[in-house]
Tab-separated table of C-alpha atoms in Angstrom:
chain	number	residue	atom	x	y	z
A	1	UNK	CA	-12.623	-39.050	29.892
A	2	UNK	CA	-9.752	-41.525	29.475
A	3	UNK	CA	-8.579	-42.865	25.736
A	4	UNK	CA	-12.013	-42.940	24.646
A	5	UNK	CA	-11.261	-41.633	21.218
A	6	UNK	CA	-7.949	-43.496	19.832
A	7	UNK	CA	-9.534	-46.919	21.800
A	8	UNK	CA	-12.657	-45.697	18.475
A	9	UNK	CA	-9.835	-44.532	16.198
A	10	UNK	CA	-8.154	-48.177	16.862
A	11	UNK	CA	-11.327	-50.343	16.018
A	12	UNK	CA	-13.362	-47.880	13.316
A	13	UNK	CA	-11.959	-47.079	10.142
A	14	UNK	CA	-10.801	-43.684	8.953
A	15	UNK	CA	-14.147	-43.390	6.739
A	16	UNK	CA	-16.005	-43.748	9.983
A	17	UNK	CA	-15.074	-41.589	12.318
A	18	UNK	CA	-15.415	-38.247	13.247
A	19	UNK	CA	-12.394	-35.621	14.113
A	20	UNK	CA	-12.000	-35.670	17.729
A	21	UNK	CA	-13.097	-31.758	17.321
A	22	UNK	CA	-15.967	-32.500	16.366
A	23	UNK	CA	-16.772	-35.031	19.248
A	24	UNK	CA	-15.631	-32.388	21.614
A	25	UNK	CA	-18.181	-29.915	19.989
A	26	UNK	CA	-20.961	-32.184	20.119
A	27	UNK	CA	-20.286	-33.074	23.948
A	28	UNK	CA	-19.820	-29.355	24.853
A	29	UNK	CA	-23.031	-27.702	22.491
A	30	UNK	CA	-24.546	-30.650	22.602
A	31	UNK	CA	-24.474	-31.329	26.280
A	32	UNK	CA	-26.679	-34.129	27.692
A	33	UNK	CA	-28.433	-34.315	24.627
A	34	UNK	CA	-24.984	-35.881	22.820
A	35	UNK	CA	-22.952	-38.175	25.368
A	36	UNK	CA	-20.205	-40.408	26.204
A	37	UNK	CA	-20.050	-43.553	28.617
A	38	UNK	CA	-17.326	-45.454	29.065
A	39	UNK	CA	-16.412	-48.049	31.326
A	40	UNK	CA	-13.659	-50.590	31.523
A	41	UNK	CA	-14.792	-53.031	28.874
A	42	UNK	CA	-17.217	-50.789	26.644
A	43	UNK	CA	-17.383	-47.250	25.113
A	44	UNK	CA	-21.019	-45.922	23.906
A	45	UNK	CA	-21.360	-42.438	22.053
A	46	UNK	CA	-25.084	-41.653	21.826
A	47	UNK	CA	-27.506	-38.929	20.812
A	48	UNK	CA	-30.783	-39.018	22.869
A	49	UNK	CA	-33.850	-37.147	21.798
A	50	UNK	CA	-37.573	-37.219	23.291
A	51	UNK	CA	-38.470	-40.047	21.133
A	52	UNK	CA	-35.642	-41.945	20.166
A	53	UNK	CA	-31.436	-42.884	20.945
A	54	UNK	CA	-29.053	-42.520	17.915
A	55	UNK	CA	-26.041	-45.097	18.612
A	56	UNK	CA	-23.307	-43.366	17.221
A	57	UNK	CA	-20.705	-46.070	18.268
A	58	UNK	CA	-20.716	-48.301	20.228
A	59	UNK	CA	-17.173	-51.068	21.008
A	60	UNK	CA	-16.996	-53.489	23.513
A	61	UNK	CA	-13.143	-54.527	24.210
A	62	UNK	CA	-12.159	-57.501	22.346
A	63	UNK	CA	-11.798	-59.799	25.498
A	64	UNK	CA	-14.442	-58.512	26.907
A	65	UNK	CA	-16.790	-59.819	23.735
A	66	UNK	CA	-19.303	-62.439	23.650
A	67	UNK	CA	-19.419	-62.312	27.736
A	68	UNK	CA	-23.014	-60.237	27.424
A	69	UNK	CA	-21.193	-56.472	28.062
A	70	UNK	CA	-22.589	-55.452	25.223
A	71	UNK	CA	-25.893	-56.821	25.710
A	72	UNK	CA	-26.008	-55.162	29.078
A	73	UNK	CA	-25.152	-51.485	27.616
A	74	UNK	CA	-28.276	-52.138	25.308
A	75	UNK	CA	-30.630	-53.121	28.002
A	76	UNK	CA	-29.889	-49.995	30.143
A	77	UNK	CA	-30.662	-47.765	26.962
A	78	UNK	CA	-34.096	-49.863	25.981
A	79	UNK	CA	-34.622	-49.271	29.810
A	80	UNK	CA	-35.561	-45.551	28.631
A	81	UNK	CA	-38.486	-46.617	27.052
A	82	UNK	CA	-37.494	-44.979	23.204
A	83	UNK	CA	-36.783	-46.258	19.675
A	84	UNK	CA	-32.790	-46.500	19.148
A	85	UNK	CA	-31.496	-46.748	15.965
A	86	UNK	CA	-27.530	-47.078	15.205
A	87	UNK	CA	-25.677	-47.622	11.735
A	88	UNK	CA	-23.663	-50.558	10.100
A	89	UNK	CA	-21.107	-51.862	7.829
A	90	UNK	CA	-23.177	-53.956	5.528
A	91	UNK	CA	-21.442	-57.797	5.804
A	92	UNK	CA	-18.535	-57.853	4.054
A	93	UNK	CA	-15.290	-59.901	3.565
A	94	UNK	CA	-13.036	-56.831	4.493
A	95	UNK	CA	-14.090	-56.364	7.785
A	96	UNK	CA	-14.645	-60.147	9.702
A	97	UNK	CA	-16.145	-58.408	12.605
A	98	UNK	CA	-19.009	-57.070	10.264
A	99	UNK	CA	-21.197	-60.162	10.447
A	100	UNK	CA	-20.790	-60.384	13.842
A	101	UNK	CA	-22.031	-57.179	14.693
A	102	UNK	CA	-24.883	-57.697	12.719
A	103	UNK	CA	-25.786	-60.750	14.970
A	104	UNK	CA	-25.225	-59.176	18.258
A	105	UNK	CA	-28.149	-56.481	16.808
A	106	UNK	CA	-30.419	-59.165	15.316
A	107	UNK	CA	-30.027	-61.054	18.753
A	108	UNK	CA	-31.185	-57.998	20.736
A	109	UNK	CA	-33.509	-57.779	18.590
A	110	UNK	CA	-32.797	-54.950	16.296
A	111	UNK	CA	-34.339	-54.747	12.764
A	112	UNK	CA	-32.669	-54.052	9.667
A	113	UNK	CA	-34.733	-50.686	7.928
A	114	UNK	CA	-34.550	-52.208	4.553
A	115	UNK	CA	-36.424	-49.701	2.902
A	116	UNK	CA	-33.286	-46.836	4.220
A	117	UNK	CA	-30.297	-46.311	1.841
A	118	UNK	CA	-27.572	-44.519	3.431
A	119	UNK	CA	-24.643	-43.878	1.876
A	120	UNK	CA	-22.257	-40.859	2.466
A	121	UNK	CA	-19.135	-39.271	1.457
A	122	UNK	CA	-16.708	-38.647	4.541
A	123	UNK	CA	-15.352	-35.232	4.601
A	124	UNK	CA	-11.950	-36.319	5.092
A	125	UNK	CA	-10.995	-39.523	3.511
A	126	UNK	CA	-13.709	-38.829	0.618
A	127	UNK	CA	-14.029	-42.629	0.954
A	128	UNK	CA	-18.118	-43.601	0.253
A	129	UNK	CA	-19.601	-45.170	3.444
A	130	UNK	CA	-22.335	-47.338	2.770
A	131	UNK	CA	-24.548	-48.214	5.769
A	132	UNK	CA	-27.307	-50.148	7.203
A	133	UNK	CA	-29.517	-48.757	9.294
A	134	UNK	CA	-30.694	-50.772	12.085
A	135	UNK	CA	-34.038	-50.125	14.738
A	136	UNK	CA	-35.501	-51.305	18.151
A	137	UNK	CA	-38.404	-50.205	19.845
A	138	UNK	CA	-40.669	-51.136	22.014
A	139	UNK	CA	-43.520	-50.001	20.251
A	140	UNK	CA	-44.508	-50.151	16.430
A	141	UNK	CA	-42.598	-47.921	14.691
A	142	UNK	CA	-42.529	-48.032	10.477
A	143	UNK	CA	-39.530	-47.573	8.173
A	144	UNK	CA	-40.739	-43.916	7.203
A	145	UNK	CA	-40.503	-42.895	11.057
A	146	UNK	CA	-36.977	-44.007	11.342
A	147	UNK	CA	-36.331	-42.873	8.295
A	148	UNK	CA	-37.618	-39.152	9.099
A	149	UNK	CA	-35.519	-39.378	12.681
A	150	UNK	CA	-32.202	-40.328	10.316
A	151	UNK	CA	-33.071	-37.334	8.619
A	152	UNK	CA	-32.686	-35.550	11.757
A	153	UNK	CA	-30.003	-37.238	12.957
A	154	UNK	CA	-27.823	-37.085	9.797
A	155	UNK	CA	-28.226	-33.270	10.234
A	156	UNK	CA	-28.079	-32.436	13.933
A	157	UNK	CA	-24.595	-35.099	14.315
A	158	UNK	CA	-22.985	-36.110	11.142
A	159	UNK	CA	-23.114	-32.604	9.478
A	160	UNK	CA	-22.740	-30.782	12.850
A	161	UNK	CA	-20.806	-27.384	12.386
A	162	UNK	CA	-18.770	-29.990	8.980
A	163	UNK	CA	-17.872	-26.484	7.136
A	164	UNK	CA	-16.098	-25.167	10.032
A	165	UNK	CA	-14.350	-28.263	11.253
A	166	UNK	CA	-13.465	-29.960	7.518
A	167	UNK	CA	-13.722	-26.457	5.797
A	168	UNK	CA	-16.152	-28.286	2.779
A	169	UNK	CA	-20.300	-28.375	2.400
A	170	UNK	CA	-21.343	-31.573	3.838
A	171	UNK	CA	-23.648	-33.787	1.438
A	172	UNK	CA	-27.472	-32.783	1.384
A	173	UNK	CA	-29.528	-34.860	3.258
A	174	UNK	CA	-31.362	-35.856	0.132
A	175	UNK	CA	-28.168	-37.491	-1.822
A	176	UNK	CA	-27.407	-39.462	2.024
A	177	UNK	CA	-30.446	-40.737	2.849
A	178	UNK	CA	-33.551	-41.981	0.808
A	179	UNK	CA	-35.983	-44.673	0.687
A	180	UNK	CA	-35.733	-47.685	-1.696
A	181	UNK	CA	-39.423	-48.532	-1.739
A	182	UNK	CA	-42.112	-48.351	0.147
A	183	UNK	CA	-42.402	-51.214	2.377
A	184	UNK	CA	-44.422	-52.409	5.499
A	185	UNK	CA	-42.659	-52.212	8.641
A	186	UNK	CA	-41.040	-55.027	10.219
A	187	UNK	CA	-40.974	-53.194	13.762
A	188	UNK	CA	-44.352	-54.581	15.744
């Protein structure tokens, strides 16, 4: 493994990212379960469970955008045959790359979960971190499924061993994650 982490540190904010601790942690206890590719143009960090991929982050290098890198790195994880679900800035004036992140999902056809509210406190910067959550799959899947794997996902990577690397509780699951309504799925 090369730069992976400050070429992340350089393009995510602070309120983002995790400690490069607790990547290493993940990587080592988490071993083919939590992984890292990297190649020349792109970085991925993804957790992979029977049913579904969590996207942790994903960058394609700046020159290397709109030339269908990123499109490729998504096709070889729908290749597996599971849901994948990843997290993002809502579009906002801050961040111009926001929007277009958005459209690369929504042209790879990734659904927004509108039903999911996540919003978090990071341990660090105590900045709140409002995202949206985001699905594919290649079979039906409704909001209450994803929602139930976020669950799982918040727990087994966001709040992985959080007391003993940021020495503080992370946020319940409960005050994270929760659903807005009860609405029909959009996945088919």
């Amino acid at each position: 493994m090369s730069d992976w982490y400050t070429r992340l540190t350089d393009y995510f904010p602070e309120k983002e990212m995790k400690s490069k601790r607790h990547f290493e942690l993940l990587f080592h206890e988490k071993e083919g379960i939590y992984q890292l590719e990297e190649g020349p143009d792109h970085i991925i960090v993804y957790f992979e469970k029977t049913q579904y991929i969590f996207i942790d982050y994903i960058l394609v290098k700046g020159n290397s955008r709109g030339k269908g890198t990123g499109s490729m790195v998504l096709d070889k994880l729908k290749s597996k045959g599971k849901a994948i679900f990843l997290e993002d800035e809502p579009d906002n004036l801050v961040d111009p790359d926001s929007g277009k992140r958005i459209r690369f999902y929504e042209k790879n056809d990734f659904l927004k979960m509108d039903a999911i509210s996540y919003e978090r406190i990071h341990q660090v910067t105590k900045e709140l971190n409002k995202m949206d959550v985001f699905c594919w799959s290649p079979v039906h899947k409704t909001e209450q499924w994803v929602f139930d794997q976020m669950q799982d996902i918040y727990e087994e990577v966001h709040t992985y061993k959080v007391r003993e690397l940021y020495g503080c509780a992370p946020q319940p699951v409960s005050e994270v994650l929760w659903m807005k309504t009860v609405a029909l799925s959009k996945l088919s």
